[in-house]
mmCIF file of C-alpha atoms and ligand atoms in Angstrom:
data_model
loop_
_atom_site.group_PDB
_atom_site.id
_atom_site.type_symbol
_atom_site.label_atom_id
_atom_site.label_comp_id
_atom_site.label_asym_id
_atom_site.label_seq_id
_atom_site.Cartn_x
_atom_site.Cartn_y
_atom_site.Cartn_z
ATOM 1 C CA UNK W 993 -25.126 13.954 31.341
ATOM 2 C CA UNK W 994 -22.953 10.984 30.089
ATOM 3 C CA UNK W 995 -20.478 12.199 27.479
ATOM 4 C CA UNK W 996 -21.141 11.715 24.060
ATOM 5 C CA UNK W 997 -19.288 8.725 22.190
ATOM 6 C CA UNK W 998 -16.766 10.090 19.703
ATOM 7 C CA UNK W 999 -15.635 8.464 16.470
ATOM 8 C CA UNK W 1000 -12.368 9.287 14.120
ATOM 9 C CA UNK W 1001 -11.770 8.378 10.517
ATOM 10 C CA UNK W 1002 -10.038 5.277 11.688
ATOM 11 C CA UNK W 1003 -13.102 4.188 13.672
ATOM 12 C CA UNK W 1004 -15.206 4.385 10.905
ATOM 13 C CA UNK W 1005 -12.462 2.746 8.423
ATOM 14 C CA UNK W 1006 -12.061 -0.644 10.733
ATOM 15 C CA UNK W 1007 -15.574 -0.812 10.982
ATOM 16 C CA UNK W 1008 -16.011 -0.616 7.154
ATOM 17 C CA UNK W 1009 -13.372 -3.239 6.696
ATOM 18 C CA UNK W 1010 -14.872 -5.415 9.307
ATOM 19 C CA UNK W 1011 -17.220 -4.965 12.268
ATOM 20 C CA UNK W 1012 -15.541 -7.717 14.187
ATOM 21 C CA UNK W 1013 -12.383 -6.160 14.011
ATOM 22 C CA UNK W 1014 -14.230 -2.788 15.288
ATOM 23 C CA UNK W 1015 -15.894 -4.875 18.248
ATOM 24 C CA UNK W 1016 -12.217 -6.385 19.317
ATOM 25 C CA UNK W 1017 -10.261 -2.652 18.765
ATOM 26 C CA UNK W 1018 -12.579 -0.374 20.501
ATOM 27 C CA UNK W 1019 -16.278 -2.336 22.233
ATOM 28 C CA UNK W 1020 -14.261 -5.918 23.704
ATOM 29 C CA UNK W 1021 -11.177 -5.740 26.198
ATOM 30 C CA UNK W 1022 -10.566 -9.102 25.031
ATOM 31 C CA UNK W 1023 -9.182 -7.519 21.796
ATOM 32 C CA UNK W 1024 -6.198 -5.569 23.086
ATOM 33 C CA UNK W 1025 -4.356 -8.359 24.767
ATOM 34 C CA UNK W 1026 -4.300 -9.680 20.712
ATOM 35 C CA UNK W 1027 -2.949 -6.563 18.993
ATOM 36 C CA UNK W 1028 0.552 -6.915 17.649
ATOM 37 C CA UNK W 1029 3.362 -3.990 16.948
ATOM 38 C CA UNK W 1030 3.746 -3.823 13.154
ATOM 39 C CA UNK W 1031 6.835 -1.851 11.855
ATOM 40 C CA UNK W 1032 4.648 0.071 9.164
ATOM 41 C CA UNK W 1033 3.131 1.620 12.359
ATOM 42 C CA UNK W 1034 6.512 2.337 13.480
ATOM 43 C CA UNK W 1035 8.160 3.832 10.488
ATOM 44 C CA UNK W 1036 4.790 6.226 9.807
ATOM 45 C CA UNK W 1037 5.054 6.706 13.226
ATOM 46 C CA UNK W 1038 8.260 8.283 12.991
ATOM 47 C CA UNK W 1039 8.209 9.950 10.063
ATOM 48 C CA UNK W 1040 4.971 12.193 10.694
ATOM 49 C CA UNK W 1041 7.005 13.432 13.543
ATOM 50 C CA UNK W 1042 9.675 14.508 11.873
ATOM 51 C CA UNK W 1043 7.557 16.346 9.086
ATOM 52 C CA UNK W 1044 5.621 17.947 12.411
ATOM 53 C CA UNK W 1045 8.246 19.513 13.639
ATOM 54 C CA UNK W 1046 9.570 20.394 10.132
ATOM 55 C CA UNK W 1047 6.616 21.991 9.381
ATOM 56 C CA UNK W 1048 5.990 23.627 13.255
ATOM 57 C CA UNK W 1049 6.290 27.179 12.605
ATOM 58 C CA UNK W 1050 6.903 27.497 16.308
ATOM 59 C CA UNK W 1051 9.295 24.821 16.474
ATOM 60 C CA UNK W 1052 12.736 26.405 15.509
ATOM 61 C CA UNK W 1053 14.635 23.045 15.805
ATOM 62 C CA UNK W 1054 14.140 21.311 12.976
ATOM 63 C CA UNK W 1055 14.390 23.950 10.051
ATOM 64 C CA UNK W 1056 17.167 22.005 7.297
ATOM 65 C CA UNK W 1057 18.230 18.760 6.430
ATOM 66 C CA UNK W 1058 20.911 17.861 9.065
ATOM 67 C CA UNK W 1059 18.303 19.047 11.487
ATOM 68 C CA UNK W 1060 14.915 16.606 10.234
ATOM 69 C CA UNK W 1061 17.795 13.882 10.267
ATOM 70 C CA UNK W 1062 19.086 13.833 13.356
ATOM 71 C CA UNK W 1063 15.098 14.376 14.499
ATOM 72 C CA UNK W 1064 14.594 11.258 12.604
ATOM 73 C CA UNK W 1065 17.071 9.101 14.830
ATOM 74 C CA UNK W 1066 16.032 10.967 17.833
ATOM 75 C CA UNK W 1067 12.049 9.682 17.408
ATOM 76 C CA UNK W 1068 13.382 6.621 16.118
ATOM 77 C CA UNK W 1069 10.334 3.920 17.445
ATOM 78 C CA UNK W 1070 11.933 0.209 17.010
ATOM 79 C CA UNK W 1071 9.131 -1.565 17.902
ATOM 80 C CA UNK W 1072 7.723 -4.380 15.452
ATOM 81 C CA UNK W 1073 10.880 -5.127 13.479
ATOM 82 C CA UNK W 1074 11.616 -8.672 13.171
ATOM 83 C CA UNK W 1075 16.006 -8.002 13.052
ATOM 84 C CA UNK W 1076 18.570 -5.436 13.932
ATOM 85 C CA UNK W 1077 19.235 -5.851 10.328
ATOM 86 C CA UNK W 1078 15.366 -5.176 9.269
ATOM 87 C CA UNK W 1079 15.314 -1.763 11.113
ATOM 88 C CA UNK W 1080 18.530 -0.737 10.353
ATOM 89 C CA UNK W 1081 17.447 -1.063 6.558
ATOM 90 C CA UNK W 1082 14.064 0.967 7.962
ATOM 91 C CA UNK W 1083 16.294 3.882 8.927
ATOM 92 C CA UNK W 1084 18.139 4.238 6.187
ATOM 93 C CA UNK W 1085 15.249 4.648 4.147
ATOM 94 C CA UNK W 1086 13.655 7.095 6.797
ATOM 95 C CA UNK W 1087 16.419 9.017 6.436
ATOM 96 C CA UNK W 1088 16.567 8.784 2.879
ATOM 97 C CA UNK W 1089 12.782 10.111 2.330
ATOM 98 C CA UNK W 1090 13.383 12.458 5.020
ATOM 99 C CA UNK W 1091 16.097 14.051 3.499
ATOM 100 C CA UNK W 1092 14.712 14.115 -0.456
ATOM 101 C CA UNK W 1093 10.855 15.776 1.452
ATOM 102 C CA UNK W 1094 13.171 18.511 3.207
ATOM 103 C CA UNK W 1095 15.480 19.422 0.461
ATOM 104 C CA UNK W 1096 12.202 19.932 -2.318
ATOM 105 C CA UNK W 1097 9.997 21.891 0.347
ATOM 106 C CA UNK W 1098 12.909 24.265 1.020
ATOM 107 C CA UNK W 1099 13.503 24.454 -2.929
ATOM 108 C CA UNK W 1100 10.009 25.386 -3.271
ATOM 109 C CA UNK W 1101 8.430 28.888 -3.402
ATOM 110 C CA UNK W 1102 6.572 29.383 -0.401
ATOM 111 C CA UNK W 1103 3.061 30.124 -1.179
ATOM 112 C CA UNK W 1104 1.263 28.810 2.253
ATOM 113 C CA UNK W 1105 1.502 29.316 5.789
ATOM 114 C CA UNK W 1106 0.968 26.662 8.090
ATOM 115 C CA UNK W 1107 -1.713 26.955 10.564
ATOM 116 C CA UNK W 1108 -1.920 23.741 12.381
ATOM 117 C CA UNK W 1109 0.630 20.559 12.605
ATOM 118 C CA UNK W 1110 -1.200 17.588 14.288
ATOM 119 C CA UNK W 1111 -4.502 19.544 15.114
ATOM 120 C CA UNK W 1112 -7.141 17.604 16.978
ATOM 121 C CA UNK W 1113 -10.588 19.006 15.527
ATOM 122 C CA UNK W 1114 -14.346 17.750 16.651
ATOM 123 C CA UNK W 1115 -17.550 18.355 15.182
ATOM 124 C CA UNK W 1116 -20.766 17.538 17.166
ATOM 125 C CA UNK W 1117 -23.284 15.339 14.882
ATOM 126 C CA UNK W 1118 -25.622 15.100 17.427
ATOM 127 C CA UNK W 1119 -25.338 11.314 18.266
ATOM 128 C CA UNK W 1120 -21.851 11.489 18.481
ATOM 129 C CA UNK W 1121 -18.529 13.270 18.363
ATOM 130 C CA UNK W 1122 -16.820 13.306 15.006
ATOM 131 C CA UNK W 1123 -13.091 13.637 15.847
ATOM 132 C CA UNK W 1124 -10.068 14.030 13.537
ATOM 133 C CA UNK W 1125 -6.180 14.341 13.667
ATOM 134 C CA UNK W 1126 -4.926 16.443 10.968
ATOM 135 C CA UNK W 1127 -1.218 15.923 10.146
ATOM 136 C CA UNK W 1128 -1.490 19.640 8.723
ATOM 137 C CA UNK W 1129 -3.403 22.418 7.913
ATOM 138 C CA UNK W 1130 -2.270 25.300 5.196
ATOM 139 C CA UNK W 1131 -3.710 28.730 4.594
ATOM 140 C CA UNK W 1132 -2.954 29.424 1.069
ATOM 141 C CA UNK W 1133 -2.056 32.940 -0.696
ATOM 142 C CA UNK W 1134 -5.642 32.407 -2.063
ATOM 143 C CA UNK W 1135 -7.281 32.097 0.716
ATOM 144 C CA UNK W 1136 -7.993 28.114 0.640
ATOM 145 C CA UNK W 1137 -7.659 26.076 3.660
ATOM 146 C CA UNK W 1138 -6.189 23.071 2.958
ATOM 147 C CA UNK W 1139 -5.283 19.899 5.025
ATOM 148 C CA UNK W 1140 -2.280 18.197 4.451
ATOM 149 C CA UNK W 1141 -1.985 13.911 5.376
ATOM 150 C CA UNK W 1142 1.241 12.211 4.739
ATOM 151 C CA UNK W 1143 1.201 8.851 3.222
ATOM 152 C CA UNK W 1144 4.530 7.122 4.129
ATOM 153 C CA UNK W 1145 3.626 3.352 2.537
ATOM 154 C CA UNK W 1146 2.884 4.874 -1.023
ATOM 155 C CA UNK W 1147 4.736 5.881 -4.077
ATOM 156 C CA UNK W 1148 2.280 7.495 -5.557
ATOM 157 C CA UNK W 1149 -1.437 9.309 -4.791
ATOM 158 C CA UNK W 1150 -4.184 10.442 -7.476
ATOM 159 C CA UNK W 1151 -6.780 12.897 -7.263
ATOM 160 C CA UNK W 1152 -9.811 10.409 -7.428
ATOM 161 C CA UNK W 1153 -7.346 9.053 -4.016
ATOM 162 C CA UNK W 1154 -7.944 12.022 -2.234
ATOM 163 C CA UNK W 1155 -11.951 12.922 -3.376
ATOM 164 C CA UNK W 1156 -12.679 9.016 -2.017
ATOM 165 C CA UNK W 1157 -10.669 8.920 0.958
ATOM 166 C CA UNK W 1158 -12.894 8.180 4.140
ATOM 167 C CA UNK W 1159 -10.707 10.502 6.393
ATOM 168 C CA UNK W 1160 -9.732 13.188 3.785
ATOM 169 C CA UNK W 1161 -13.869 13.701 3.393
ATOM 170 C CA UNK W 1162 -13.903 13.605 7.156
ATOM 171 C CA UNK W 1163 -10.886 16.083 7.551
ATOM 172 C CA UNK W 1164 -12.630 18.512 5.050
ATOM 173 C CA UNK W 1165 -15.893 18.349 7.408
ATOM 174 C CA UNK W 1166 -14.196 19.084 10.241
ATOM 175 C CA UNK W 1167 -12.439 22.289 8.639
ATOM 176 C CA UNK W 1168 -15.585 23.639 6.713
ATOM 177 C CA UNK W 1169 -17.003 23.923 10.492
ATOM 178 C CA UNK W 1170 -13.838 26.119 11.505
ATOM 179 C CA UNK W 1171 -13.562 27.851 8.221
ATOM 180 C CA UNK W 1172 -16.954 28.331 7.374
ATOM 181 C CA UNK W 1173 -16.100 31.241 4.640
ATOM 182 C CA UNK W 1174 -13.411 29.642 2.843
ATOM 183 C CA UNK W 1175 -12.518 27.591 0.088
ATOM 184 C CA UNK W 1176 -11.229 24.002 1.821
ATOM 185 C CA UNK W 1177 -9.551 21.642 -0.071
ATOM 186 C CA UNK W 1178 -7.482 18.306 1.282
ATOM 187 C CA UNK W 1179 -4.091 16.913 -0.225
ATOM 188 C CA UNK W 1180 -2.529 13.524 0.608
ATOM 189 C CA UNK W 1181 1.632 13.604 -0.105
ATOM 190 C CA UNK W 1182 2.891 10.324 -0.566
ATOM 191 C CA UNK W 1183 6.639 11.143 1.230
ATOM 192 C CA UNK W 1184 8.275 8.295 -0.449
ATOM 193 C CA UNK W 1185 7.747 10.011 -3.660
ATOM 194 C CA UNK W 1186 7.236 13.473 -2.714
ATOM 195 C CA UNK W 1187 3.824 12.825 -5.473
ATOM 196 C CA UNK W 1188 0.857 14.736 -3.876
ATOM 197 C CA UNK W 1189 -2.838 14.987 -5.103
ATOM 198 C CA UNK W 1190 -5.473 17.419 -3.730
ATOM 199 C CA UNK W 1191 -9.176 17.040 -3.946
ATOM 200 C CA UNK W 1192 -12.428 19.357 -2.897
ATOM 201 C CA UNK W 1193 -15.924 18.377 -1.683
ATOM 202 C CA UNK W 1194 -18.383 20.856 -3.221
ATOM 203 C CA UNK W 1195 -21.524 22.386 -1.164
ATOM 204 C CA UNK W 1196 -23.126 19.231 -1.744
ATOM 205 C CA UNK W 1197 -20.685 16.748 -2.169
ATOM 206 C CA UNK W 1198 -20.187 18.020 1.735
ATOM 207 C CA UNK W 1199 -23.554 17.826 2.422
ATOM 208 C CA UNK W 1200 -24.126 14.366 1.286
ATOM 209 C CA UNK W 1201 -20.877 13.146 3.115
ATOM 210 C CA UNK W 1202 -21.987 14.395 6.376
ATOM 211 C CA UNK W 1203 -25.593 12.695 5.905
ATOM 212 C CA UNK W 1204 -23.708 9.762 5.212
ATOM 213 C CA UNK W 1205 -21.638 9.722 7.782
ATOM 214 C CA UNK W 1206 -24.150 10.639 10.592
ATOM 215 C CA UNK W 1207 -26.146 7.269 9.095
ATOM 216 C CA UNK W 1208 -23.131 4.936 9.375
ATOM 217 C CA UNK W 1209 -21.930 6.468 12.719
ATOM 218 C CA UNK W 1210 -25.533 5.565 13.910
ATOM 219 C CA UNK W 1211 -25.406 1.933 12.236
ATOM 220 C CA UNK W 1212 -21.683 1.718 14.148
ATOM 221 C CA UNK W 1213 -22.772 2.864 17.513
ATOM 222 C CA UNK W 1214 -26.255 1.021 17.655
ATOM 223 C CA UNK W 1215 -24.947 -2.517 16.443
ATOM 224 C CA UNK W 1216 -25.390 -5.296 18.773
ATOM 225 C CA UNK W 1217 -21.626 -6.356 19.090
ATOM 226 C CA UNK W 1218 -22.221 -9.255 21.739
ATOM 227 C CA UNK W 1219 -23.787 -11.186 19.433
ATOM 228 C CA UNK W 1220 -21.935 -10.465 16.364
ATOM 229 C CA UNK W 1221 -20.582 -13.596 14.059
ATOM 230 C CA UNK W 1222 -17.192 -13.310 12.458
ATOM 231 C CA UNK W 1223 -17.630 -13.998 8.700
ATOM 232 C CA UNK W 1224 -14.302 -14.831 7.192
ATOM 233 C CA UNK W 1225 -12.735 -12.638 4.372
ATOM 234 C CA UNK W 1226 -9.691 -11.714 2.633
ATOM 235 C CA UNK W 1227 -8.483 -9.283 5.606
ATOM 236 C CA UNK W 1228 -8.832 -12.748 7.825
ATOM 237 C CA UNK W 1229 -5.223 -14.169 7.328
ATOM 238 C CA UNK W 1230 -3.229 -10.941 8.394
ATOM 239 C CA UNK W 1231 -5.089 -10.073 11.298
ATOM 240 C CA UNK W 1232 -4.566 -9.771 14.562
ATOM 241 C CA UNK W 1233 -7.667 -10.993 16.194
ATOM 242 C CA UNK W 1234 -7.620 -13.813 13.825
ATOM 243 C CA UNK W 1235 -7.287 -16.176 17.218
ATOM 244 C CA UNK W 1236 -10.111 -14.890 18.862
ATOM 245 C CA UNK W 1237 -12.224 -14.850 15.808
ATOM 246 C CA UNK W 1238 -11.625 -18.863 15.390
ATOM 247 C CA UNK W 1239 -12.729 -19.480 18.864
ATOM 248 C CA UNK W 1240 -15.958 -18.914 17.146
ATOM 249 C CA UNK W 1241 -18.209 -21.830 16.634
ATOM 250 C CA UNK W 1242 -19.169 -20.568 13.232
ATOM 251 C CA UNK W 1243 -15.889 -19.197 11.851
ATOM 252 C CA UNK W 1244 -14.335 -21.266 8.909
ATOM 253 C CA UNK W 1245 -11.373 -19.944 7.302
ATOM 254 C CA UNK W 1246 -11.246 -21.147 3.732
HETATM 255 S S1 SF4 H 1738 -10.130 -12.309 11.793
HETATM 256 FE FE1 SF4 H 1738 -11.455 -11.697 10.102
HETATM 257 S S2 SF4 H 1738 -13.517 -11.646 10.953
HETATM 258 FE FE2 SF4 H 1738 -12.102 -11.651 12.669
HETATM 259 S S3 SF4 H 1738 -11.778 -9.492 13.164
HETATM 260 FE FE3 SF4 H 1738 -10.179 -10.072 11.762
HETATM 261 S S4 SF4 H 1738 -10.931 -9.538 9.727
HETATM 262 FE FE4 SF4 H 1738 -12.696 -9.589 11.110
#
């Protein structure tokens, strides 16, 4: 039986921002020999494996301060910097959120345990796979599951952030499925900040979401990328596949 096709949050999000850009990421070869490093990659990159192993309870290594920073420099990824000087400037910050994130968790009362760091998790839709990677997943005193995503290009993060984020819905999917008795509940922490939010589907605020999504993942899956037309729009100018795109007959930035 062929294996059934599996799509993530980020999928879904690139095909919502433009189908194109879907075809040239994950249906057209082509597309890969156009994708750039970008230093935001890099940074988040970095970060979210700091805050993994900070948060590993069965990773003894990086338990203080000192520790997450010299973590930090040893997961340092350079790539997409445009200077020495650029990334230099990139680490100090790094190691400037890092070290204001550590310091407040370890001042904090500790009311959670954490489950999961990085946890792959799949739900079968029938058509397809839906996938997620959760940065981290916390069982609280009360019993709530909660999943936890780090935001490292924000200062701050809002409730109505979290209830209408595409992969925070997603996330809280995948753990109702695992968890099928408890309250879940999904928080995005802007790390810059240390400002967090958290959100909740209800019954049928879950229920709609995975109708939804099982509609668009069908729509995603079933469209006829060969003989798809770039259209410009506002994402045009800062993206990658902006070459191929104006090999196009049709295709007329403004
Ligand atoms: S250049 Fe524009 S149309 Fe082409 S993939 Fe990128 S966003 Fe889509």
């Amino acid at each position: 039986m062929p294996k059934k096709p599996t799509l993530s949050p980020s999928k879904i999000s690139t095909y919502l921002a433009c189908p194109v850009k879907y075809k040239w990421t994950y249906v057209d070869d082509r597309g890969k020999w156009y994708l750039r490093s970008k230093s935001y990659y890099s940074f988040g990159t970095t970060l979210h494996a700091v805050l993994q192993r900070f948060h590993d309870q069965g990773d003894t290594g990086v338990t203080t301060t000192e520790q997450a920073l010299a973590a930090l420099e040893e997961s340092w990824i350079d790539a997409g910097y445009s200077s020495q000087d650029e990334m230099m400037q990139a680490l100090s910050e790094g190691k400037a959120i890092v070290e204001k994130y550590v310091d407040a968790v370890v001042a904090q009362p500790v009311t959670a345990k954490t489950l999961w760091v990085e946890k792959n998790l799949r739900l079968d839709l029938g058509p397809f796979v839906l996938i997620g990677r959760l940065d981290r997943v916390d069982e609280h005193d009360d019993g709530a599951i909660e999943v936890v995503d780090y935001k490292s290009g924000r200062q701050d993060v809002r409730t109505e952030d979290v209830a209408t984020d595409l992969a925070m819905c997603c996330y809280q999917i995948l753990l109702r499925d695992q968890f099928p008795d408890r309250p879940v509940r999904a928080r995005i922490i802007a790390i810059r900040s240390g400002a967090s939010a958290t959100a909740s589907l209800s019954d049928s605020e879950a229920e709609d979401f995975r109708r939804d999504i099982l509609f668009l993942g069908q729509e995603i899956l079933d469209r006829d990328y060969a003989n798809l037309a770039p259209r410009p729009k506002d994402l045009c100018p800062e993206c990658d596949f902006l070459p191929l795109c104006q090999k196009h007959p049709e295709f007329e930035l403004a």
